Each structure stands twice: as structure tokens, then as C-alpha cells.
mmCIF file of C-alpha atoms in Angstrom:
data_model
loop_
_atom_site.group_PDB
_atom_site.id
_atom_site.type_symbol
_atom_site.label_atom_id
_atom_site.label_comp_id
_atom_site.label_asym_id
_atom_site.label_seq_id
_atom_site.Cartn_x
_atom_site.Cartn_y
_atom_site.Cartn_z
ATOM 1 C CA UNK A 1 61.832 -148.503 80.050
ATOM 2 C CA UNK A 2 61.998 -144.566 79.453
ATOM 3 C CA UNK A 3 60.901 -144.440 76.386
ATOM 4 C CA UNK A 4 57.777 -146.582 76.563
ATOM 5 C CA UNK A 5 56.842 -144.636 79.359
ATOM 6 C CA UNK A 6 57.110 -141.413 77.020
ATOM 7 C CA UNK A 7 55.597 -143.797 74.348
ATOM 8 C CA UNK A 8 52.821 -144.694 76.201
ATOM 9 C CA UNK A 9 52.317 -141.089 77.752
ATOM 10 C CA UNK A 10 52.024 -139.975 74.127
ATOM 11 C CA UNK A 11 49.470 -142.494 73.035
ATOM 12 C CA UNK A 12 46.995 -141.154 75.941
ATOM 13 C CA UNK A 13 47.535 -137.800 74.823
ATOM 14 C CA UNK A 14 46.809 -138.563 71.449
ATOM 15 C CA UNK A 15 43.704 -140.612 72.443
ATOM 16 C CA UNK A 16 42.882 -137.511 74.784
ATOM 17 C CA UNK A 17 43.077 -134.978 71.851
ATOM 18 C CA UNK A 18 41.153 -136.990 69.395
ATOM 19 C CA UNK A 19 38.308 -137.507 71.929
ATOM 20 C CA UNK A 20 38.307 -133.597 71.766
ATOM 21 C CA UNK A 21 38.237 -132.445 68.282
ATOM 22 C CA UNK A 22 35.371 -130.276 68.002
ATOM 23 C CA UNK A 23 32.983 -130.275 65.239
ATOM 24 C CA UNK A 24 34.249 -127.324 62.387
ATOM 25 C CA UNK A 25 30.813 -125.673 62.122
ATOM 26 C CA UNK A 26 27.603 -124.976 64.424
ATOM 27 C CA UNK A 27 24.354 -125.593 62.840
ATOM 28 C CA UNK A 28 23.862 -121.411 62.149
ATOM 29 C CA UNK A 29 27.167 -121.070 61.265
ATOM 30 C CA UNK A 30 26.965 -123.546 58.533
ATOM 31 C CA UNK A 31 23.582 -122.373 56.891
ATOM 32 C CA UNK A 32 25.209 -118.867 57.244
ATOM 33 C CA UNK A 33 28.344 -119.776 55.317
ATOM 34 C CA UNK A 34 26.321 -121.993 52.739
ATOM 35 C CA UNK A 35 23.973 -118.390 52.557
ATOM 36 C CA UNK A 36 27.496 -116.330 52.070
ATOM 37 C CA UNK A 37 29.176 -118.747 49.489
ATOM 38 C CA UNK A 38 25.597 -118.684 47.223
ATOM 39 C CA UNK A 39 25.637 -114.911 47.403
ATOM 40 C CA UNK A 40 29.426 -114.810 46.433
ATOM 41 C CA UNK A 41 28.406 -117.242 43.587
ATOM 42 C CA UNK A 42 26.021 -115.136 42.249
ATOM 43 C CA UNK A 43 28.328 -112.290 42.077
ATOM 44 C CA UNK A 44 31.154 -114.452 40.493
ATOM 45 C CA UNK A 45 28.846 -115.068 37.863
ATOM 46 C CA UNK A 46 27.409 -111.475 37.638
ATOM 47 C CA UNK A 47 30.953 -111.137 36.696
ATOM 48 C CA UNK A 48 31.195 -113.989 34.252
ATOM 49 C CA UNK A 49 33.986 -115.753 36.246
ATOM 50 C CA UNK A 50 32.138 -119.137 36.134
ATOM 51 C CA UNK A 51 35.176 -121.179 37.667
ATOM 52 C CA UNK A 52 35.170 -118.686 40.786
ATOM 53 C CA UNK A 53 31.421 -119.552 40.843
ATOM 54 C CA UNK A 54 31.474 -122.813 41.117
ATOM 55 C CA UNK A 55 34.695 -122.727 43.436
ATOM 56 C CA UNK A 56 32.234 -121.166 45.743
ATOM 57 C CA UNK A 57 29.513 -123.902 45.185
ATOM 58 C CA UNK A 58 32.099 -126.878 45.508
ATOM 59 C CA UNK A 59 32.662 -125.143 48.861
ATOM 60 C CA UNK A 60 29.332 -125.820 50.299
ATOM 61 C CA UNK A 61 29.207 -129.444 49.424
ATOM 62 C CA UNK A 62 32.374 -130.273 50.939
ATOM 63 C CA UNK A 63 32.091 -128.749 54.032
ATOM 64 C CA UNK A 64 30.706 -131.557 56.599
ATOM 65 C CA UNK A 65 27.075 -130.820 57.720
ATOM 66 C CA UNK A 66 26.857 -130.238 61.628
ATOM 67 C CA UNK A 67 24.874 -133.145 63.151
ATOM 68 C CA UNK A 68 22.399 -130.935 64.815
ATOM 69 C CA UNK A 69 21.287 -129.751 61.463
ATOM 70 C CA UNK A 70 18.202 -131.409 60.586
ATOM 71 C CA UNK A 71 18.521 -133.946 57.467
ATOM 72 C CA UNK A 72 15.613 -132.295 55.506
ATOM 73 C CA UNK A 73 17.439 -128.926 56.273
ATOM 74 C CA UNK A 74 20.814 -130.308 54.855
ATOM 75 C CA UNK A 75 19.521 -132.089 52.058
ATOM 76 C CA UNK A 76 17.645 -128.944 50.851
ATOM 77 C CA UNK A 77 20.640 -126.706 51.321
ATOM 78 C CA UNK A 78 22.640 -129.936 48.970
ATOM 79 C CA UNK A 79 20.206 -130.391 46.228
ATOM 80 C CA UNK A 80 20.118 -127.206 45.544
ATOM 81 C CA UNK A 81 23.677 -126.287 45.236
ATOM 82 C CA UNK A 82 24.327 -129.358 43.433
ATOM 83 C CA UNK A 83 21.400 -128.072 40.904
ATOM 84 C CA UNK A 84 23.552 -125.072 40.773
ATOM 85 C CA UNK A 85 26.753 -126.952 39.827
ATOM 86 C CA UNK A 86 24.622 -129.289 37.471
ATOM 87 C CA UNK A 87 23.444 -126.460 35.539
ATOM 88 C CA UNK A 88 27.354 -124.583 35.647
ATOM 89 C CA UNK A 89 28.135 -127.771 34.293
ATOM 90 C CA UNK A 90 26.095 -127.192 31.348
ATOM 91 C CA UNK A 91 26.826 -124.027 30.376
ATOM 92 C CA UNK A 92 30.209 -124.875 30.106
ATOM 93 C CA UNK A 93 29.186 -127.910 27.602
ATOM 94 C CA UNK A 94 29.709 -130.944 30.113
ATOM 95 C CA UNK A 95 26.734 -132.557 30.247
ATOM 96 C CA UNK A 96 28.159 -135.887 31.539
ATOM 97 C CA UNK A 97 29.464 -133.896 34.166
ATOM 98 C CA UNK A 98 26.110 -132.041 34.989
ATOM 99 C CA UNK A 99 24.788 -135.931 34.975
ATOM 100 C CA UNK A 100 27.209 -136.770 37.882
ATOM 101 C CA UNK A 101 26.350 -133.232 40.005
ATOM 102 C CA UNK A 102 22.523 -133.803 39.652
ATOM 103 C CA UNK A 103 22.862 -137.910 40.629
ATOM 104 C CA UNK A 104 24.820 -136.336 43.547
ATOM 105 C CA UNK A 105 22.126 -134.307 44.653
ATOM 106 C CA UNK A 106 19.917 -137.055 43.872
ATOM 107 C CA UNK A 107 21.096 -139.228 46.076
ATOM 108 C CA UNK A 108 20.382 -136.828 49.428
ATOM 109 C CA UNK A 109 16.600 -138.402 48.766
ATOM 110 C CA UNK A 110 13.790 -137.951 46.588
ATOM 111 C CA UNK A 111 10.939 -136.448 48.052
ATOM 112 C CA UNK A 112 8.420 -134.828 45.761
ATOM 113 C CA UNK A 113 9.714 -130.768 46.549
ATOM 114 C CA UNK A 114 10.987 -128.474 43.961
ATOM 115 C CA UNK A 115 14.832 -129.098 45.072
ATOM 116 C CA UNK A 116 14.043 -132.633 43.910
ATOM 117 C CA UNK A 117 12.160 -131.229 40.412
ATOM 118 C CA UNK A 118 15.010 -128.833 39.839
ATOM 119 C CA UNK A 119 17.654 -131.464 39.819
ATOM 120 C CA UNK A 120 15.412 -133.712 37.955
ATOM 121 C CA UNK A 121 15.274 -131.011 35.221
ATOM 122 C CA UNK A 122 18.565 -130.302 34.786
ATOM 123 C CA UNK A 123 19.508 -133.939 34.621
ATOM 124 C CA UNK A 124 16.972 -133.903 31.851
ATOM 125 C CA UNK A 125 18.410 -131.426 29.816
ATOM 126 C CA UNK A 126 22.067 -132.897 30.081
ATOM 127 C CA UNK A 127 20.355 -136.054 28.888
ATOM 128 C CA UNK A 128 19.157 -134.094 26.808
ATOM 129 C CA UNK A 129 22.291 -133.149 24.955
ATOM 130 C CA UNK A 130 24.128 -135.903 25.288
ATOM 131 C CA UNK A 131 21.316 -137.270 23.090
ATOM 132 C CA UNK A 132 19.743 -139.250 25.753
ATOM 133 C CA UNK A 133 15.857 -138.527 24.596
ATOM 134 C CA UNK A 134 14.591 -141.777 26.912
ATOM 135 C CA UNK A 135 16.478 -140.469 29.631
ATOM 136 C CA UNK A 136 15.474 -137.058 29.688
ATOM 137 C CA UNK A 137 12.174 -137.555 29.220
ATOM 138 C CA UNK A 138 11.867 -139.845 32.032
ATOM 139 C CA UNK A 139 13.477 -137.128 34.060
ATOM 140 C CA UNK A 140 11.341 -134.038 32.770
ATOM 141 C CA UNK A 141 8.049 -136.179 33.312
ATOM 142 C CA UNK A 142 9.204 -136.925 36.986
ATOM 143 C CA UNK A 143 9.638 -132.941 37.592
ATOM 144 C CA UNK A 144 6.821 -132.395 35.759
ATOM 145 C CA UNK A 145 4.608 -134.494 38.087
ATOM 146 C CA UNK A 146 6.298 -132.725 41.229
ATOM 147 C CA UNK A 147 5.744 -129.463 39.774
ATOM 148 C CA UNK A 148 2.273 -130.368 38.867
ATOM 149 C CA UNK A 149 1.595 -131.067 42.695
ATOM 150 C CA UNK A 150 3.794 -128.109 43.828
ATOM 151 C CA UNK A 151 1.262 -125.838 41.806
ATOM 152 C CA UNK A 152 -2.067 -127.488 43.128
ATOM 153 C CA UNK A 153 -0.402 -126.442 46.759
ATOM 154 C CA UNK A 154 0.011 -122.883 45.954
ATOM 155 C CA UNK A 155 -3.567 -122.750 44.544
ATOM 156 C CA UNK A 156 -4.791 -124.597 47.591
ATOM 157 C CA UNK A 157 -2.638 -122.514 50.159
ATOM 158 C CA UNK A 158 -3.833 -119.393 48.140
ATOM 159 C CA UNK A 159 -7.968 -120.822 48.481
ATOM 160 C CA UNK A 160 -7.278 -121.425 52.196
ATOM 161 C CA UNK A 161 -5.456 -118.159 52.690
ATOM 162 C CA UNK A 162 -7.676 -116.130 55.693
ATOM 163 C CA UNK A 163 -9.578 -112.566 53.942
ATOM 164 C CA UNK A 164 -9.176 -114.387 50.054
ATOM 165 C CA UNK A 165 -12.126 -116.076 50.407
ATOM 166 C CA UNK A 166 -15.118 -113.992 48.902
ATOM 167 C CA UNK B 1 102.242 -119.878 112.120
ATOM 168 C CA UNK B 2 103.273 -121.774 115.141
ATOM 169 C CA UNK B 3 106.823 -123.229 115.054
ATOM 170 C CA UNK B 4 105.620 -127.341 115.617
ATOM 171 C CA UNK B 5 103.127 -126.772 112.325
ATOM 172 C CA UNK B 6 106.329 -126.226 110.470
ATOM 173 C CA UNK B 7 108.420 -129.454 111.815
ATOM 174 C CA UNK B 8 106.882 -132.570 111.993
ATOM 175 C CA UNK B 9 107.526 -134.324 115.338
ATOM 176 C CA UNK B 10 109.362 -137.587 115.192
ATOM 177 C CA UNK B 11 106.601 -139.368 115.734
ATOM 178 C CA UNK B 12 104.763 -137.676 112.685
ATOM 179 C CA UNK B 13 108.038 -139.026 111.170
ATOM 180 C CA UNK B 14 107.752 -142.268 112.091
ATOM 181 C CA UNK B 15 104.043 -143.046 111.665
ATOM 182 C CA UNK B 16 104.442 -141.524 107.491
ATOM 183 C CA UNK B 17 107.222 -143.846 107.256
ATOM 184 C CA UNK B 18 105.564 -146.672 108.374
ATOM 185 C CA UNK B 19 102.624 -145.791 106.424
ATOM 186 C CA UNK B 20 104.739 -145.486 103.188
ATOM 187 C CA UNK B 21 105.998 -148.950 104.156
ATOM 188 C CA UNK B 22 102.242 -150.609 104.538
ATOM 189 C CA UNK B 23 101.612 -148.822 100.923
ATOM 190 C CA UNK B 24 104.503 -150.443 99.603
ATOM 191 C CA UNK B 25 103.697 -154.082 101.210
ATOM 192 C CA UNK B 26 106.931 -154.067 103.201
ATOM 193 C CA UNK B 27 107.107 -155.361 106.889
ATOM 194 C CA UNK B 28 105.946 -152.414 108.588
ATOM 195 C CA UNK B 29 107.806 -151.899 112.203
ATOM 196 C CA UNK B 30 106.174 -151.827 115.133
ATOM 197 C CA UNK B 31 105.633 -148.284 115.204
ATOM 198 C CA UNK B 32 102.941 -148.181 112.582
ATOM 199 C CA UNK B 33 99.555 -146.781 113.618
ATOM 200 C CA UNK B 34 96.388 -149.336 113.101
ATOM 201 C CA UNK B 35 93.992 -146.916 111.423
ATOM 202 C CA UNK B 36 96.947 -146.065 108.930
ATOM 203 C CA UNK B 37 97.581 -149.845 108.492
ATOM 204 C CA UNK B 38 93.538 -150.703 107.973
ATOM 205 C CA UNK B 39 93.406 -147.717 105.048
ATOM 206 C CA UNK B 40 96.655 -148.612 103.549
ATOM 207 C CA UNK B 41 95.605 -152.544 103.136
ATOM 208 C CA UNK B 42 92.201 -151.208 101.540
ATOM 209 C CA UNK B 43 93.818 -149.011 99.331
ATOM 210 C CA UNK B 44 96.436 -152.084 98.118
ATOM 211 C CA UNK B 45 92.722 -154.107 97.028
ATOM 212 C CA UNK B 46 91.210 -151.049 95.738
ATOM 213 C CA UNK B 47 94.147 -151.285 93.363
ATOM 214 C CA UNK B 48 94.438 -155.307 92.741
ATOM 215 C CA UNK B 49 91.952 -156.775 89.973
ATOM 216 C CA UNK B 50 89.352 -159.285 92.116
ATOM 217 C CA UNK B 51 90.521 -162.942 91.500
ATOM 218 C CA UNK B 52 89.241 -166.065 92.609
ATOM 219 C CA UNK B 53 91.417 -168.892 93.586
ATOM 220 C CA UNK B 54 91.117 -171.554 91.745
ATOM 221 C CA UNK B 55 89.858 -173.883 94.147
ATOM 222 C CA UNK B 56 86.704 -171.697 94.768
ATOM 223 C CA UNK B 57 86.260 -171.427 91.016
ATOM 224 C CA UNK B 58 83.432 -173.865 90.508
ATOM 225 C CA UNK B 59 81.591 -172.973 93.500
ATOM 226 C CA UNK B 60 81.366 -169.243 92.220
ATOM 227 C CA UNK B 61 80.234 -170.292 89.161
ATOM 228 C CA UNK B 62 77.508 -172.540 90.256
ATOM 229 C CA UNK B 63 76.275 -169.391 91.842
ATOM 230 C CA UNK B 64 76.696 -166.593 89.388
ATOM 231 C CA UNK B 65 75.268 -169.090 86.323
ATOM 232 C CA UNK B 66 71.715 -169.105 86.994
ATOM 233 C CA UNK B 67 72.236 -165.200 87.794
ATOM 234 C CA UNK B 68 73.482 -164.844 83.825
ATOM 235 C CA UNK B 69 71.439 -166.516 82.309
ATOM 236 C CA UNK B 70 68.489 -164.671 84.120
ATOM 237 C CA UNK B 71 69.794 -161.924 82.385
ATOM 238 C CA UNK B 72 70.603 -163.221 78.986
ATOM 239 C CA UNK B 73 67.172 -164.707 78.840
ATOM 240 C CA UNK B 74 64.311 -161.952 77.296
ATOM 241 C CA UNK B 75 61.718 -161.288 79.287
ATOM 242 C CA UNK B 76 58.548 -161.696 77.326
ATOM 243 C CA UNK B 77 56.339 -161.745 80.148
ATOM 244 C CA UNK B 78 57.400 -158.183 80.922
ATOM 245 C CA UNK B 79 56.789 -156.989 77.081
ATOM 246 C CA UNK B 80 53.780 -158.675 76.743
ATOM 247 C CA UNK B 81 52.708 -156.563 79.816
ATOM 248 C CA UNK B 82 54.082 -153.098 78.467
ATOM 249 C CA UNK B 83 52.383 -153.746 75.605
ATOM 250 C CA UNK B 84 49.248 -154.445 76.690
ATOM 251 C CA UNK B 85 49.463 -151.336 78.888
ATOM 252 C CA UNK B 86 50.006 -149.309 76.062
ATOM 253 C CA UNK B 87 47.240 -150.434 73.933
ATOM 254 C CA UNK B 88 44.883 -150.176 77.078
ATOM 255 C CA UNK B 89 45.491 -147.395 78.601
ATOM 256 C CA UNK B 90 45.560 -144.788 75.905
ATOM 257 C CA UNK B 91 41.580 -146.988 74.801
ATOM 258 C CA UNK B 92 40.701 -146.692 78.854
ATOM 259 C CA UNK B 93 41.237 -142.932 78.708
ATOM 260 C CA UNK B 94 39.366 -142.353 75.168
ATOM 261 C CA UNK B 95 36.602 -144.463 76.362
ATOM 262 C CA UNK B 96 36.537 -142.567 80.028
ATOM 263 C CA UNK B 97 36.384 -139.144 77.859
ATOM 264 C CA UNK B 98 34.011 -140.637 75.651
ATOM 265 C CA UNK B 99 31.080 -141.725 78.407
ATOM 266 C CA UNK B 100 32.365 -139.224 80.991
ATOM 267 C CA UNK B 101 31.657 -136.203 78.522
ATOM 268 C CA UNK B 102 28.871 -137.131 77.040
ATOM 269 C CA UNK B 103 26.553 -137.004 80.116
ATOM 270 C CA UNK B 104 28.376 -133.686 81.115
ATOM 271 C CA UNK B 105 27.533 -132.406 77.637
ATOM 272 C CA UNK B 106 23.608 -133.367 77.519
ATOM 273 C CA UNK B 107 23.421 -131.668 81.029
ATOM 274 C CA UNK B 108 24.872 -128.211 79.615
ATOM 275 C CA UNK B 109 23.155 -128.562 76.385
ATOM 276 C CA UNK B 110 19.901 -130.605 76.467
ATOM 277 C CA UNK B 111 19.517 -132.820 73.446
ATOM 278 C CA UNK B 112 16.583 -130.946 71.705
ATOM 279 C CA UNK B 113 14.675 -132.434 68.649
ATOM 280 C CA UNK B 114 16.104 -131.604 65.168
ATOM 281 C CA UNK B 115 14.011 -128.660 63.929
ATOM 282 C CA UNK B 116 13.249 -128.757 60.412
ATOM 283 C CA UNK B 117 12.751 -125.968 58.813
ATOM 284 C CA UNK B 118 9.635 -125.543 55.951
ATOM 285 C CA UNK B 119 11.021 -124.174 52.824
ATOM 286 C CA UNK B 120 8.865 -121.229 51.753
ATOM 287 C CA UNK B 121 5.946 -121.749 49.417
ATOM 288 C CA UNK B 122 7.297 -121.286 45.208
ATOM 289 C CA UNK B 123 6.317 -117.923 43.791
ATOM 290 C CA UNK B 124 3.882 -118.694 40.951
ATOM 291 C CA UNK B 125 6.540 -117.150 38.629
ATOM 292 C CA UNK B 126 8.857 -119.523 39.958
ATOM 293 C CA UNK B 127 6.809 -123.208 39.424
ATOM 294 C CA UNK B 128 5.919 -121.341 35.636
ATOM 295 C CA UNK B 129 9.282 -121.373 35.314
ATOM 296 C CA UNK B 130 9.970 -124.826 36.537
ATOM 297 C CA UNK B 131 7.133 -126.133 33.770
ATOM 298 C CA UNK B 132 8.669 -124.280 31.570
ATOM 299 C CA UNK B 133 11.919 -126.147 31.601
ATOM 300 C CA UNK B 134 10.230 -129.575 31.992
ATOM 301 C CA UNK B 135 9.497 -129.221 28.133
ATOM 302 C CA UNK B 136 12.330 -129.871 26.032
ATOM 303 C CA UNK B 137 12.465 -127.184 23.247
ATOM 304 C CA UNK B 138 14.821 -125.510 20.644
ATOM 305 C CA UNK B 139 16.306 -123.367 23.083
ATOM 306 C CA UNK B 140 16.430 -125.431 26.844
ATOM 307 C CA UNK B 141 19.245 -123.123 27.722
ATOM 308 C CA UNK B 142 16.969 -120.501 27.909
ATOM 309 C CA UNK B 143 14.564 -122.086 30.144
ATOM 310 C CA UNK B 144 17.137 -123.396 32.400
ATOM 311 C CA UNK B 145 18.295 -120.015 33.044
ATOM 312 C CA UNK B 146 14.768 -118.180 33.875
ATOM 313 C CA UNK B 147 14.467 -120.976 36.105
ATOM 314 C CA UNK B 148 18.022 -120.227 37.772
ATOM 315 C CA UNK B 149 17.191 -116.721 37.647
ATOM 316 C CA UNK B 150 13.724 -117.365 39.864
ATOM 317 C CA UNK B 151 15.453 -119.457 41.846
ATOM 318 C CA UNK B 152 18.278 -116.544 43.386
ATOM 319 C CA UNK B 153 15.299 -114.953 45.466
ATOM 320 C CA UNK B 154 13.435 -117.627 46.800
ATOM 321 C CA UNK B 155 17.213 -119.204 47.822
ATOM 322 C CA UNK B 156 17.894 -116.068 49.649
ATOM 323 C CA UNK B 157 14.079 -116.544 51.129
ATOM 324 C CA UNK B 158 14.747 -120.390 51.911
ATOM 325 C CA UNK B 159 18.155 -119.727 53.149
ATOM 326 C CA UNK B 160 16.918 -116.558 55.640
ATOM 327 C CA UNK B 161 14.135 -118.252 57.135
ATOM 328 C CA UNK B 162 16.931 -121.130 58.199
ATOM 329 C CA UNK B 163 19.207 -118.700 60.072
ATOM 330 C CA UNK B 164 15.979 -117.021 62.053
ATOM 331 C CA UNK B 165 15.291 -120.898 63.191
ATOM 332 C CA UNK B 166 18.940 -122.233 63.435
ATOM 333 C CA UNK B 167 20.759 -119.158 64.318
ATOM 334 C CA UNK B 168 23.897 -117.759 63.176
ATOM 335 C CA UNK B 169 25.283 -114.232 61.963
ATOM 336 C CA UNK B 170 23.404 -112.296 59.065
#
């Protein structure tokens, strides 16, 4: 009788402390560390330690997003450290790897923004040398597109821009 | 010490004696207190195993058998109940955390819209560098990396103008 008392008393605590686990990040803290772990990235690689780099990178894409982080927020943050790892991917000659990174990113959504057109790219040019020419072509014509659309923006937002106008 | 604490008094005497007697089951004499008699017959049971005569035998076990088997019988009513109680009150709890919190928790924070934040508008050196890289060449590597190199400041722009909106340390 004792001990499923305790037994019981020790299921309701466990139900009671995994009601209470608390989420690992806040929504600043995680674009903050995401911001930190690029910036440590970039001096990995300033110091040709590529494996350190992308140690840094892997970081970001494993911790779990906060839920009061928008998704467009997240995915940009995503897409553009999996471009990142796509294109570490390639400089260390693993193209079928940088293939798997940039379908990663991929799959956060494809609106037509230059996260999107970067990842589309550098899937390209691992198609590219794995000798995929149908592949990467498809790929480079996509980002080309987006990029085509990005530029007609700037010129716009530049035309609309108040005290450019002659 | 007073003189009578030293010698007992012939009727102490007598009364031990016939006390000793009653202990031993021997035909006490008349001079035997009751009280003494009374403990020393409760002491002789205390000391005898509990039998029943023979005569009463069945009778005592038509009693005590539905008593055993009670016992020897499990109880799956009882286990059926503990174990239910276990499974539901550790999901009662969880589920009273679950909707009691939540309320408590919109009240002290107010669900508020996801904000999205606008990423900043590409440098024209940066989308150059993107077309550059969308044609396949002798040397892709090197187009790839102008574009990565662009790319470091307008992060650190994109990535800035998220912690002003969202918060968090610098």
C-alpha cells in the first residue's frame, strides 16, 4: 500500500514538473544568440578553422525557435544559415552534402526573397559540380527570377524615395 | 530501613507460598489471596499453546473458513482501483496545471500578434552579386564567395534590426 502511495505521489510530481518546463530561449534571446554564433562564425573562418565555423552554424539550426518568434522571422534567420552551411559544404568539396543543407533551408518555404535566391544558388552550384547541368540550371534560373524582382524593388524604392525625385 | 521491611510477616509468608502453589497448579490452601490466584491462572494460559477441543473443532472451522479464504483470494477490485488512481490523478493534475496556467499566463502577458520583422532592402552591390552567381562560369567559387562576402553586412543589418523589434542583449 506504501509504496503505491509513494508511486503514485511520484507520478504527480513528475506530471507537475513536466507541465513546467520552460521554453530554453525568449524570442530576443534567440535572435541574439543566432546574431553571436554568425559573428563567431565569421571569425572562425577569418581564421581558416572551417569545422569551428560551421560548429557555430550547426548551433543555430538546432536550437528550437521560441514560439513567439514570428515564422517569417525564423525562417529568415534558417535559410540563411543553412545557405551558410550549404556553401561551407562546398568549399570543403561535398556538394551532395551542400544539396542536403540548401533542401533544408528550402523546406522553411519559398517565398520569392533573397534568403530563398541565395539557397537556390548555392544548390545550383553543388548541382553544378556534381555534374547536375539540368539541375542547376533550373535552380540558377529560379534565383535569377527572384533576383530579377529583388532589383526592380530597389530601383522602385530608390524612384519613390522622398527629395530623389528631380 | 524499618525493621518489618526486612522480615516478611507470616502472612507475607503465607500468601507467596500459596502463590508459588497456584503457579505450579497445585491445590492452593485456603490461605491464598484472590487477586494472586486470578494473575497466577492468567499467567498458566499466557504460557499454554490455544487448543480447541475436539468437539468444537468443526464449528471453529466453519467460522474461520470463509475468513481464509477472504484472505487467500486477490483482490482485483482493489488493484483495479489503485491503478486507475494512479493513471488519473497524476493526468488530473497535468491537465489542472495545463488550463489553470494558461489563463493566469495570458493575464500577465497578453497574447500580442507575432511581429514580423522586414528584412532590410539588398545593397545594389549585394543583388550584383547575387546575379553574378546565378551564371554558371569557369570559376563559380569565386562568385559564391563575393556573394558570401556581401552577405556578412547586410546579416549583421538584418539580424540588428530583429533585436531593436524583438528585444534581447546587444
Amino acid at each position: 500500500m506504501t509504496g503505491r502511495a509513494l508511486a503514485l505521489v511520484a507520478l504527480t510530481a513528475l506530471a507537475l514538473g513536466c507541465s513546467k518546463a520552460p521554453p530554453p530561449y525568449g524570442e530576443g534571446e534567440w535572435i541574439t544568440e543566432a546574431a553571436r554564433r554568425h559573428g563567431r562564425a565569421d571569425e572562425r573562418l577569418a581564421a581558416g578553422d572551417r569545422p569551428a565555423a560551421r560548429a557555430e552554424l550547426l548551433a543555430v539550426v538546432a536550437a528550437s525557435v521560441p514560439t513567439d518568434v514570428s515564422q517569417e522571422d525564423s525562417r529568415g534567420v534558417l535559410q540563411d544559415t543553412y545557405f551558410r552551411l550549404a556553401k561551407l559544404d562546398l568549399d570543403a568539396r561535398d556538394p551532395r552534402a551542400a544539396v542536403a543543407d540548401a533542401d533544408l533551408g528550402l523546406s522553411y518555404g519559398k517565398p520569392a526573397d533573397l534568403f530563398v535566391a541565395n539557397l537556390l544558388i548555392v544548390r545550383g552550384a553543388a548541382h553544378e559540380a556534381l555534374g547536375n547541368g539540368a539541375a542547376a540550371a533550373t535552380d540558377y534560373h529560379q534565383a535569377l527570377v527572384i533576383n530579377d524582382r529583388l532589383l526592380t524593388e530597389a530601383v522602385r524604392d530608390q524612384d519613390d524615395a522622398p527629395g530623389e525625385a528631380p | 530501613m524499618k525493621p518489618e521491611d526486612e522480615q516478611p510477616s507470616e502472612e507475607e509468608l503465607r500468601e507467596a507460598a500459596a502463590l508459588a502453589a497456584a503457579l505450579e497448579n497445585e491445590p492452593a490452601g485456603g490461605g491464598a489471596p484472590t487477586d494472586a490466584l486470578e494473575t497466577a491462572a492468567l499467567l498458566r494460559h499466557a504460557r499454554a499453546p490455544l487448543a480447541v477441543p475436539p468437539a468444537h473443532a468443526p464449528v471453529v472451522a466453519a467460522h474461520v473458513a470463509p475468513a481464509l479464504e477472504a484472505r487467500r483470494m486477490p483482490r482485483p477490485r482493489r488493484s483495479r482501483i489503485w491503478i486507475a488512481i494512479s493513471v488519473v490523478a497524476p493526468a488530473a493534475a497535468a491537465g489542472w496545471l495545463f488550463l489553470a496556467q494558461s489563463p493566469m499566463r495570458a493575464h500577465r502577458h497578453p497574447i500580442q500578434p507575432k511581429i514580423h520583422v522586414a528584412p532590410p532592402a539588398p545593397s545594389s552591390g549585394l543583388l550584383a552579386a547575387q546575379a553574378a552567381a546565378t551564371r554558371s562560369g569557369d570559376a563559380p567559387g569565386v562568385a559564391l564567395a563575393r556573394l558570401d562576402r556581401e552577405m556578412r553586412a547586410y546579416r549583421r543589418q538584418y539580424h540588428e534590426g530583429l533585436r531593436r523589434v524583438h528585444g534581447g542583449a546587444r
